[in-house]
Amino acid sequence: MILIDNFNFAGKKAIIRVDFNVPLNKETGEVSDDTRIRGALPTIKKVIADGGCAILMSHMGRPKQNPDPKYSLKQIIPAIEKYLGKIQFAPDCQKAEEQAKNLKAGEILLLENLRFYAEEEGKPRMEKDDPAYEDAKKALKSAQKDFAKKLASYADVYVNDAFGTAHRKHGSTAVIADYFADDAKMFGFLINNELKAMDKVLGDAQRPFTAIMGGAKVSDKINVIKNLLGRVDNLIIGGGMTYTFVKALGGQIGSSLCEADKLDLANEILAEAKAKGVKVFLPIDAVNADKFDKDAATNTSDVDKTPEGWMGLDIAEKSIKQFTEVITSSKTVIWNGPMGVFEFDKFAKGTSAVAQAVADATQKNGAFTLIGGGDSVAAINKNRLADKVSYVSTGGGAMLEYMEGKILPGIAAIRGDK
Ligand code: AMP
């Protein structure tokens, strides 16, 4: 596998899969958060600085037709030009050969939203129970190859720098790689950094190693938890998934979130953790609410004595103290999912405290800390701690799948993972 660091793009046309799936302000249509655009800049700038030209391709949103102005990447041109100067735009990603051919060194061409074509995802745009679905899917699979081949024809080299879609086998994220030789395809800087951070915690973690798992449901995180059990020393559980464990252990959970069909699974995890010598920390106490509302009345109780009719929406003081101690004495920390309903101020304290503890572990204990998943990233940003932790992942779903030990098609297409 070749590395972008050592590659010279002089005189080459590079087609770069970026993740420009950015949020737009509903009223003005302007990009409201350009983090993803900024994330792609090092790779694009390297291509240009070497004397190559860059063809940028991305999806945005979930368009259902071609074209759909609401999802046009034309809208984000000013947000890109702010960092890269004037760029060109191809209004149809499958009809850009002339523009690509005429590109000169240092020039940048942005292709229109790839998902204007169903071929990008290879998924028919009809209900799964439609009798025509299976045939349409088969037809799209072969059309996807032509779609990707067309994109590949624009360039000499392929660079994948869209970590957020690396877990999808799409035209531009995986299939396209088949049309480039091994020495003409590589990851961009962003994906390289993501892989470095994740491989460090999965393969080369300093101890004690603590995983903090929060968020709504056990079922979403179960495979990650299982894969991490063989690696971590401590497993901290918080958020809504707490109560499936507490109930499984015989506690009273009032009307807290609970996955009744996952009680056995919760017990299995606890038994497996014990067998592997992993210390599991469930919350000790909780802040409860009389309804799921930002203005709900609150009280505090032991986590396993939630009063009837109340629901636990955050961890309380004793839990915060214990979790903080465990986190700040760790040398490796991975955190996915909030400790409570942090979207409501009344129930954000536990998540903020954990964010602070992760930052303190990094700054004061020299720990390597990796944060991933949309909500924990939002919590870190809300607490203005993003630059106080080691790495904030850009891909929620992709990161979770990698942590589960799954092969990501976008990574395998270049690195050859099996
Ligand atoms: P996830 O996407 O699985 O990481 O879940 C994040 C969501 O879990 C956030 O929207 C939180 O509001 C929610 N959440 C966290 N703690 C609780 C809780 N105790 N009860 C209900 N929802 C929760």
CSV table of C-alpha atoms and ligand atoms in Angstrom, one decimal:
chain,number,residue,atom,x,y,z
A,1,MET,CA,0.0,0.0,0.0
A,2,ILE,CA,1.4,3.4,-0.9
A,3,LEU,CA,1.3,6.4,1.5
A,4,ILE,CA,0.1,9.9,0.5
A,5,ASP,CA,3.0,11.4,2.6
A,6,ASN,CA,5.6,10.0,0.1
A,7,PHE,CA,3.6,10.4,-3.1
A,8,ASN,CA,4.4,13.1,-5.6
A,9,PHE,CA,1.3,14.3,-7.4
A,10,ALA,CA,3.2,16.5,-9.9
A,11,GLY,CA,1.5,16.4,-13.3
A,12,LYS,CA,-1.1,14.0,-12.0
A,13,LYS,CA,-4.9,14.2,-11.8
A,14,ALA,CA,-6.1,12.9,-8.5
A,15,ILE,CA,-9.8,12.0,-7.9
A,16,ILE,CA,-10.4,12.4,-4.2
A,17,ARG,CA,-13.4,11.0,-2.3
A,18,VAL,CA,-14.0,13.6,0.4
A,19,ASP,CA,-16.8,13.8,2.9
A,20,PHE,CA,-18.6,17.1,2.2
A,21,ASN,CA,-21.8,15.9,3.7
A,22,VAL,CA,-22.1,19.2,5.6
A,23,PRO,CA,-25.1,20.7,7.4
A,24,LEU,CA,-26.7,23.7,5.7
A,25,ASN,CA,-28.5,26.5,7.4
A,26,LYS,CA,-32.2,26.0,6.5
A,27,GLU,CA,-32.9,29.7,5.9
A,28,THR,CA,-29.8,31.0,4.2
A,29,GLY,CA,-28.6,27.7,2.6
A,30,GLU,CA,-25.1,28.4,3.9
A,31,VAL,CA,-22.8,25.8,5.3
A,32,SER,CA,-23.5,25.9,9.1
A,33,ASP,CA,-20.6,23.7,10.2
A,34,ASP,CA,-17.5,23.3,7.9
A,35,THR,CA,-15.6,20.8,10.0
A,36,ARG,CA,-15.7,18.2,7.3
A,37,ILE,CA,-14.5,20.7,4.6
A,38,ARG,CA,-11.6,21.6,6.9
A,39,GLY,CA,-10.9,18.0,7.5
A,40,ALA,CA,-10.2,17.4,3.8
A,41,LEU,CA,-7.9,20.4,3.3
A,42,PRO,CA,-4.5,18.8,4.1
A,43,THR,CA,-5.0,16.1,1.4
A,44,ILE,CA,-6.3,18.6,-1.2
A,45,LYS,CA,-3.5,21.1,-0.5
A,46,LYS,CA,-0.8,18.4,-0.8
A,47,VAL,CA,-2.1,17.4,-4.3
A,48,ILE,CA,-2.1,21.1,-5.3
A,49,ALA,CA,1.3,21.9,-3.7
A,50,ASP,CA,2.9,19.0,-5.5
A,51,GLY,CA,1.7,20.4,-8.8
A,52,GLY,CA,-1.2,18.1,-9.4
A,53,CYS,CA,-4.9,18.8,-9.9
A,54,ALA,CA,-7.7,17.7,-7.7
A,55,ILE,CA,-11.1,16.3,-8.7
A,56,LEU,CA,-13.3,16.3,-5.6
A,57,MET,CA,-16.3,14.0,-5.2
A,58,SER,CA,-18.7,13.6,-2.4
A,59,HIS,CA,-22.3,12.9,-1.4
A,60,MET,CA,-24.6,15.2,0.5
A,61,GLY,CA,-27.8,14.1,2.2
A,62,ARG,CA,-30.1,11.5,0.8
A,63,PRO,CA,-31.4,12.8,-2.5
A,64,LYS,CA,-34.1,10.7,-4.2
A,65,GLN,CA,-33.8,12.1,-7.7
A,66,ASN,CA,-31.4,13.5,-10.2
A,67,PRO,CA,-31.0,16.4,-9.9
A,68,ASP,CA,-32.3,17.7,-6.6
A,69,PRO,CA,-31.4,21.4,-6.0
A,70,LYS,CA,-31.9,21.0,-2.3
A,71,TYR,CA,-28.9,18.6,-2.2
A,72,SER,CA,-26.7,20.3,-4.8
A,73,LEU,CA,-23.1,20.6,-3.9
A,74,LYS,CA,-23.1,23.9,-5.8
A,75,GLN,CA,-24.4,25.4,-2.6
A,76,ILE,CA,-21.1,24.7,-0.8
A,77,ILE,CA,-18.8,26.2,-3.3
A,78,PRO,CA,-18.3,29.4,-1.4
A,79,ALA,CA,-17.5,27.4,1.8
A,80,ILE,CA,-14.7,25.5,-0.2
A,81,GLU,CA,-13.4,28.6,-2.0
A,82,LYS,CA,-13.0,30.3,1.4
A,83,TYR,CA,-10.0,28.0,1.9
A,84,LEU,CA,-8.9,27.0,-1.6
A,85,GLY,CA,-9.6,29.9,-3.9
A,86,LYS,CA,-11.6,29.6,-7.1
A,87,ILE,CA,-12.7,26.1,-8.0
A,88,GLN,CA,-14.6,24.7,-11.0
A,89,PHE,CA,-17.9,22.8,-10.8
A,90,ALA,CA,-19.2,19.8,-12.9
A,91,PRO,CA,-23.0,19.8,-12.7
A,92,ASP,CA,-23.2,16.1,-13.5
A,93,CYS,CA,-20.7,13.7,-12.0
A,94,GLN,CA,-21.1,11.3,-14.9
A,95,LYS,CA,-20.6,13.9,-17.6
A,96,ALA,CA,-17.4,15.6,-16.4
A,97,GLU,CA,-14.8,14.1,-18.8
A,98,GLU,CA,-14.2,17.3,-20.8
A,99,GLN,CA,-13.8,19.4,-17.7
A,100,ALA,CA,-11.5,16.8,-16.1
A,101,LYS,CA,-9.4,16.6,-19.3
A,102,ASN,CA,-8.9,20.3,-19.4
A,103,LEU,CA,-7.8,20.7,-15.8
A,104,LYS,CA,-4.4,22.3,-15.4
A,105,ALA,CA,-1.9,21.9,-12.6
A,106,GLY,CA,-3.2,23.5,-9.4
A,107,GLU,CA,-6.8,23.5,-10.5
A,108,ILE,CA,-9.7,22.0,-8.5
A,109,LEU,CA,-12.9,20.5,-10.0
A,110,LEU,CA,-15.8,19.7,-7.7
A,111,LEU,CA,-18.3,17.0,-9.0
A,112,GLU,CA,-22.0,17.3,-8.3
A,113,ASN,CA,-23.5,15.1,-5.6
A,114,LEU,CA,-22.7,11.5,-6.3
A,115,ARG,CA,-25.9,10.3,-4.8
A,116,PHE,CA,-27.9,12.0,-7.6
A,117,TYR,CA,-27.2,8.5,-9.1
A,118,ALA,CA,-28.7,5.5,-7.4
A,119,GLU,CA,-25.6,3.7,-8.7
A,120,GLU,CA,-23.4,5.3,-6.1
A,121,GLU,CA,-25.1,3.4,-3.3
A,122,GLY,CA,-26.1,0.5,-5.4
A,123,LYS,CA,-29.5,0.5,-3.7
A,124,PRO,CA,-32.8,0.7,-5.6
A,125,ARG,CA,-34.9,3.6,-4.7
A,126,MET,CA,-38.0,1.6,-3.9
A,127,GLU,CA,-39.5,-0.2,-0.9
A,128,LYS,CA,-37.7,-3.4,0.0
A,129,ASP,CA,-40.9,-5.4,-0.3
A,130,ASP,CA,-41.6,-4.2,-3.8
A,131,PRO,CA,-41.6,-7.3,-6.1
A,132,ALA,CA,-39.2,-5.5,-8.5
A,133,TYR,CA,-36.6,-4.8,-5.7
A,134,GLU,CA,-34.3,-7.8,-6.1
A,135,ASP,CA,-34.0,-7.5,-9.9
A,136,ALA,CA,-33.4,-3.8,-9.6
A,137,LYS,CA,-30.7,-4.4,-7.1
A,138,LYS,CA,-28.9,-6.9,-9.4
A,139,ALA,CA,-29.1,-4.5,-12.3
A,140,LEU,CA,-27.7,-1.7,-10.1
A,141,LYS,CA,-24.8,-3.8,-9.0
A,142,SER,CA,-23.5,-4.0,-12.5
A,143,ALA,CA,-24.4,-0.4,-13.3
A,144,GLN,CA,-22.4,0.6,-10.2
A,145,LYS,CA,-19.3,-0.8,-11.8
A,146,ASP,CA,-19.9,1.4,-14.9
A,147,PHE,CA,-20.6,4.4,-12.7
A,148,ALA,CA,-17.3,3.9,-10.8
A,149,LYS,CA,-15.4,3.2,-14.0
A,150,LYS,CA,-16.5,6.5,-15.4
A,151,LEU,CA,-15.4,8.4,-12.3
A,152,ALA,CA,-12.1,6.6,-12.4
A,153,SER,CA,-11.6,7.6,-16.1
A,154,TYR,CA,-11.2,11.2,-15.1
A,155,ALA,CA,-8.0,10.7,-13.1
A,156,ASP,CA,-4.6,9.1,-12.8
A,157,VAL,CA,-4.8,8.4,-9.1
A,158,TYR,CA,-7.5,7.7,-6.5
A,159,VAL,CA,-7.4,9.0,-3.0
A,160,ASN,CA,-10.0,8.1,-0.4
A,161,ASP,CA,-10.3,10.6,2.4
A,162,ALA,CA,-13.9,10.1,3.4
A,163,PHE,CA,-13.8,8.1,6.7
A,164,GLY,CA,-17.5,8.7,7.4
A,165,THR,CA,-18.5,6.5,4.5
A,166,ALA,CA,-15.7,4.0,4.7
A,167,HIS,CA,-18.0,1.3,6.1
A,168,ARG,CA,-20.2,1.5,2.9
A,169,LYS,CA,-19.4,-0.4,-0.3
A,170,HIS,CA,-20.3,2.5,-2.6
A,171,GLY,CA,-19.2,3.4,-6.1
A,172,SER,CA,-16.9,6.1,-5.0
A,173,THR,CA,-15.7,4.6,-1.7
A,174,ALA,CA,-14.8,1.0,-2.8
A,175,VAL,CA,-15.8,-0.1,-6.3
A,176,ILE,CA,-13.8,2.7,-8.0
A,177,ALA,CA,-10.5,1.3,-6.4
A,178,ASP,CA,-10.7,-1.7,-8.8
A,179,TYR,CA,-9.9,0.7,-11.7
A,180,PHE,CA,-6.6,1.8,-10.3
A,181,ALA,CA,-3.3,-0.1,-9.9
A,182,ASP,CA,-2.0,-0.6,-6.4
A,183,ASP,CA,0.6,2.2,-6.8
A,184,ALA,CA,-2.2,4.6,-7.9
A,185,LYS,CA,-4.6,4.4,-5.0
A,186,MET,CA,-4.1,5.5,-1.4
A,187,PHE,CA,-5.8,7.0,1.7
A,188,GLY,CA,-5.8,10.7,2.3
A,189,PHE,CA,-4.4,12.2,5.5
A,190,LEU,CA,-7.7,12.2,7.3
A,191,ILE,CA,-8.3,8.4,6.9
A,192,ASN,CA,-4.7,7.8,7.7
A,193,ASN,CA,-5.1,9.6,11.0
A,194,GLU,CA,-8.3,7.8,11.8
A,195,LEU,CA,-6.7,4.5,11.2
A,196,LYS,CA,-3.6,5.4,13.3
A,197,ALA,CA,-5.8,6.4,16.2
A,198,MET,CA,-8.0,3.4,16.1
A,199,ASP,CA,-5.2,0.9,15.6
A,200,LYS,CA,-3.3,2.4,18.5
A,201,VAL,CA,-6.2,1.7,20.9
A,202,LEU,CA,-7.0,-1.7,19.4
A,203,GLY,CA,-3.5,-3.0,19.0
A,204,ASP,CA,-1.1,-1.0,21.1
A,205,ALA,CA,-2.9,0.4,24.1
A,206,GLN,CA,-1.1,1.4,27.2
A,207,ARG,CA,-2.7,0.3,30.4
A,208,PRO,CA,-4.9,0.8,32.3
A,209,PHE,CA,-7.2,0.9,29.2
A,210,THR,CA,-10.7,2.2,29.9
A,211,ALA,CA,-13.7,2.1,27.5
A,212,ILE,CA,-16.6,4.4,28.3
A,213,MET,CA,-19.8,3.3,26.6
A,214,GLY,CA,-23.0,5.5,26.8
A,215,GLY,CA,-25.9,6.4,24.6
A,216,ALA,CA,-29.4,5.1,24.3
A,217,LYS,CA,-29.3,1.4,23.6
A,218,VAL,CA,-27.3,-1.7,24.4
A,219,SER,CA,-28.2,-3.2,21.1
A,220,ASP,CA,-26.4,-0.5,19.1
A,221,LYS,CA,-23.1,-1.0,21.0
A,222,ILE,CA,-23.2,-4.6,21.8
A,223,ASN,CA,-20.6,-5.7,19.2
A,224,VAL,CA,-18.2,-3.0,20.1
A,225,ILE,CA,-18.5,-3.9,23.8
A,226,LYS,CA,-17.9,-7.5,23.0
A,227,ASN,CA,-14.8,-6.8,20.9
A,228,LEU,CA,-13.4,-4.5,23.5
A,229,LEU,CA,-13.9,-6.9,26.4
A,230,GLY,CA,-10.8,-8.8,25.3
A,231,ARG,CA,-8.7,-5.7,25.4
A,232,VAL,CA,-9.7,-3.2,28.1
A,233,ASP,CA,-9.1,-3.2,31.9
A,234,ASN,CA,-12.2,-1.1,32.7
A,235,LEU,CA,-15.6,-0.8,31.1
A,236,ILE,CA,-17.7,2.2,32.2
A,237,ILE,CA,-21.3,2.0,31.2
A,238,GLY,CA,-23.6,5.1,31.3
A,239,GLY,CA,-26.5,6.6,29.4
A,240,GLY,CA,-29.8,4.9,28.7
A,241,MET,CA,-28.2,1.5,28.3
A,242,THR,CA,-27.4,1.5,32.0
A,243,TYR,CA,-30.9,0.4,32.8
A,244,THR,CA,-31.0,-2.8,30.8
A,245,PHE,CA,-28.0,-3.9,32.9
A,246,VAL,CA,-29.5,-2.6,36.2
A,247,LYS,CA,-32.7,-4.4,35.5
A,248,ALA,CA,-30.8,-7.6,34.5
A,249,LEU,CA,-29.2,-7.4,37.9
A,250,GLY,CA,-32.6,-7.2,39.6
A,251,GLY,CA,-32.7,-3.4,40.3
A,252,GLN,CA,-35.7,-1.2,40.2
A,253,ILE,CA,-35.6,1.1,37.1
A,254,GLY,CA,-39.0,2.9,37.2
A,255,SER,CA,-39.8,4.0,33.7
A,256,SER,CA,-36.2,4.3,32.6
A,257,LEU,CA,-35.2,3.2,29.1
A,258,CYS,CA,-34.9,-0.6,29.0
A,259,GLU,CA,-34.6,-3.2,26.2
A,260,ALA,CA,-36.5,-6.0,27.8
A,261,ASP,CA,-35.3,-8.5,25.1
A,262,LYS,CA,-31.6,-7.7,26.0
A,263,LEU,CA,-31.6,-8.7,29.6
A,264,ASP,CA,-29.9,-12.0,29.0
A,265,LEU,CA,-27.4,-10.4,26.8
A,266,ALA,CA,-26.6,-7.9,29.5
A,267,ASN,CA,-26.0,-10.7,32.0
A,268,GLU,CA,-23.8,-12.5,29.4
A,269,ILE,CA,-21.7,-9.4,29.0
A,270,LEU,CA,-21.2,-9.0,32.7
A,271,ALA,CA,-20.3,-12.7,33.0
A,272,GLU,CA,-17.8,-12.4,30.1
A,273,ALA,CA,-16.3,-9.3,31.6
A,274,LYS,CA,-15.8,-11.1,34.9
A,275,ALA,CA,-14.3,-14.1,33.2
A,276,LYS,CA,-11.8,-11.9,31.3
A,277,GLY,CA,-10.9,-9.8,34.4
A,278,VAL,CA,-12.5,-6.6,33.1
A,279,LYS,CA,-13.8,-4.3,35.8
A,280,VAL,CA,-17.3,-3.1,34.9
A,281,PHE,CA,-18.4,0.2,36.4
A,282,LEU,CA,-22.2,0.9,36.2
A,283,PRO,CA,-23.5,4.2,37.6
A,284,ILE,CA,-24.0,4.2,41.4
A,285,ASP,CA,-26.7,6.9,41.4
A,286,ALA,CA,-28.8,8.8,38.9
A,287,VAL,CA,-30.7,12.0,38.3
A,288,ASN,CA,-34.3,11.0,37.6
A,289,ALA,CA,-37.1,12.9,35.8
A,290,ASP,CA,-40.9,12.7,36.1
A,291,LYS,CA,-41.1,12.9,32.3
A,292,PHE,CA,-38.9,13.0,29.2
A,293,ASP,CA,-38.7,16.8,29.0
A,294,LYS,CA,-36.2,19.6,29.4
A,295,ASP,CA,-38.3,21.1,32.2
A,296,ALA,CA,-39.1,17.9,34.0
A,297,ALA,CA,-39.1,17.7,37.8
A,298,THR,CA,-36.1,15.9,39.1
A,299,ASN,CA,-34.8,13.9,42.0
A,300,THR,CA,-31.8,11.7,42.7
A,301,SER,CA,-31.7,8.1,43.8
A,302,ASP,CA,-29.5,5.0,43.8
A,303,VAL,CA,-29.4,3.8,40.2
A,304,ASP,CA,-31.1,0.5,41.2
A,305,LYS,CA,-33.8,2.3,43.2
A,306,THR,CA,-35.5,4.5,40.7
A,307,PRO,CA,-38.9,5.5,42.1
A,308,GLU,CA,-42.0,4.2,40.3
A,309,GLY,CA,-43.0,6.6,37.5
A,310,TRP,CA,-39.6,8.2,37.3
A,311,MET,CA,-36.9,7.7,34.7
A,312,GLY,CA,-33.1,8.0,35.0
A,313,LEU,CA,-31.8,10.6,32.6
A,314,ASP,CA,-28.3,11.3,33.9
A,315,ILE,CA,-25.6,10.0,36.2
A,316,ALA,CA,-25.4,11.7,39.6
A,317,GLU,CA,-22.6,12.8,42.0
A,318,LYS,CA,-21.3,9.5,43.3
A,319,SER,CA,-21.2,8.0,39.8
A,320,ILE,CA,-19.4,11.2,38.5
A,321,LYS,CA,-16.8,10.9,41.2
A,322,GLN,CA,-16.1,7.2,40.6
A,323,PHE,CA,-16.1,7.5,36.8
A,324,THR,CA,-13.8,10.5,37.0
A,325,GLU,CA,-11.3,8.6,39.2
A,326,VAL,CA,-11.2,5.6,36.8
A,327,ILE,CA,-10.8,7.8,33.7
A,328,THR,CA,-8.2,10.1,35.0
A,329,SER,CA,-6.0,7.3,36.2
A,330,SER,CA,-6.1,5.6,32.8
A,331,LYS,CA,-3.4,5.6,30.1
A,332,THR,CA,-5.8,4.8,27.2
A,333,VAL,CA,-9.4,5.9,26.9
A,334,ILE,CA,-12.0,5.3,24.3
A,335,TRP,CA,-15.4,7.1,24.7
A,336,ASN,CA,-18.5,6.6,22.7
A,337,GLY,CA,-22.0,7.8,23.7
A,338,PRO,CA,-23.2,10.3,26.3
A,339,MET,CA,-23.9,9.6,30.0
A,340,GLY,CA,-27.4,11.1,29.9
A,341,VAL,CA,-29.8,13.1,27.9
A,342,PHE,CA,-27.2,15.9,27.5
A,343,GLU,CA,-29.4,17.7,24.9
A,344,PHE,CA,-31.4,18.9,28.0
A,345,ASP,CA,-29.3,21.2,30.2
A,346,LYS,CA,-30.7,19.6,33.4
A,347,PHE,CA,-29.3,16.2,32.4
A,348,ALA,CA,-26.0,17.3,30.8
A,349,LYS,CA,-23.8,17.4,33.9
A,350,GLY,CA,-22.7,13.7,33.8
A,351,THR,CA,-21.7,13.9,30.2
A,352,SER,CA,-19.8,17.2,30.7
A,353,ALA,CA,-18.0,15.7,33.7
A,354,VAL,CA,-16.9,12.7,31.7
A,355,ALA,CA,-15.7,15.0,28.9
A,356,GLN,CA,-13.7,16.9,31.4
A,357,ALA,CA,-12.3,13.7,32.9
A,358,VAL,CA,-11.2,12.5,29.4
A,359,ALA,CA,-9.5,15.8,28.8
A,360,ASP,CA,-7.8,15.7,32.2
A,361,ALA,CA,-6.6,12.1,31.6
A,362,THR,CA,-5.0,13.4,28.3
A,363,GLN,CA,-3.5,16.6,29.7
A,364,LYS,CA,-2.5,15.5,33.2
A,365,ASN,CA,-1.9,11.8,32.9
A,366,GLY,CA,-0.5,11.6,29.4
A,367,ALA,CA,-3.3,9.2,28.3
A,368,PHE,CA,-4.1,8.6,24.6
A,369,THR,CA,-7.8,9.4,24.3
A,370,LEU,CA,-10.1,8.7,21.4
A,371,ILE,CA,-13.6,10.0,21.2
A,372,GLY,CA,-16.1,8.9,18.5
A,373,GLY,CA,-19.8,8.8,17.7
A,374,GLY,CA,-21.8,11.9,16.9
A,375,ASP,CA,-23.1,12.6,20.4
A,376,SER,CA,-19.9,12.2,22.3
A,377,VAL,CA,-18.2,14.4,19.7
A,378,ALA,CA,-21.0,17.0,20.2
A,379,ALA,CA,-20.5,16.8,24.0
A,380,ILE,CA,-16.7,17.4,23.6
A,381,ASN,CA,-17.3,20.3,21.3
A,382,LYS,CA,-20.1,21.8,23.6
A,383,ASN,CA,-17.6,21.7,26.4
A,384,ARG,CA,-14.9,23.2,24.2
A,385,LEU,CA,-12.5,20.3,24.9
A,386,ALA,CA,-11.8,19.0,21.4
A,387,ASP,CA,-8.2,20.3,21.5
A,388,LYS,CA,-7.6,18.8,24.9
A,389,VAL,CA,-8.1,15.1,23.9
A,390,SER,CA,-5.9,13.0,21.6
A,391,TYR,CA,-8.2,12.3,18.7
A,392,VAL,CA,-11.8,13.1,17.8
A,393,SER,CA,-13.1,10.7,15.1
A,394,THR,CA,-15.1,12.1,12.2
A,395,GLY,CA,-17.0,8.9,11.5
A,396,GLY,CA,-19.5,7.6,14.0
A,397,GLY,CA,-20.8,4.5,12.2
A,398,ALA,CA,-17.5,3.8,10.5
A,399,MET,CA,-15.6,4.0,13.8
A,400,LEU,CA,-18.0,1.7,15.6
A,401,GLU,CA,-17.8,-0.9,12.9
A,402,TYR,CA,-14.0,-0.7,12.9
A,403,MET,CA,-14.1,-1.1,16.7
A,404,GLU,CA,-16.3,-4.1,16.3
A,405,GLY,CA,-13.5,-5.7,14.3
A,406,LYS,CA,-15.5,-5.6,11.0
A,407,ILE,CA,-13.8,-5.1,7.7
A,408,LEU,CA,-14.7,-1.7,6.2
A,409,PRO,CA,-15.1,-1.9,2.4
A,410,GLY,CA,-13.6,1.5,1.8
A,411,ILE,CA,-10.5,0.6,3.8
A,412,ALA,CA,-10.2,-3.0,2.4
A,413,ALA,CA,-10.4,-1.6,-1.2
A,414,ILE,CA,-7.1,0.1,-0.7
A,415,ARG,CA,-5.3,-1.8,2.1
A,416,GLY,CA,-6.5,-5.2,1.1
A,417,ASP,CA,-7.9,-6.1,4.6
A,418,LYS,CA,-9.3,-9.6,4.7
B,1,AMP,P1,-26.4,6.9,20.8
B,1,AMP,O1,-26.7,7.5,19.5
B,1,AMP,O2,-26.8,5.5,21.0
B,1,AMP,O3,-25.0,7.3,21.3
B,1,AMP,O4,-27.4,7.6,21.9
B,1,AMP,C1,-27.4,9.0,22.1
B,1,AMP,C2,-28.7,9.4,22.7
B,1,AMP,O5,-28.9,8.7,23.9
B,1,AMP,C3,-28.7,10.9,23.0
B,1,AMP,O6,-29.7,11.5,22.2
B,1,AMP,C4,-29.2,10.9,24.5
B,1,AMP,O7,-30.2,11.8,24.7
B,1,AMP,C5,-29.7,9.5,24.7
B,1,AMP,N1,-29.6,9.1,26.1
B,1,AMP,C6,-28.5,9.1,26.9
B,1,AMP,N2,-28.9,8.7,28.2
B,1,AMP,C7,-30.2,8.4,28.2
B,1,AMP,C8,-31.1,8.0,29.2
B,1,AMP,N3,-30.7,7.8,30.4
B,1,AMP,N4,-32.4,7.8,28.8
B,1,AMP,C9,-32.8,8.0,27.5
B,1,AMP,N5,-31.9,8.4,26.5
B,1,AMP,C10,-30.7,8.6,26.9
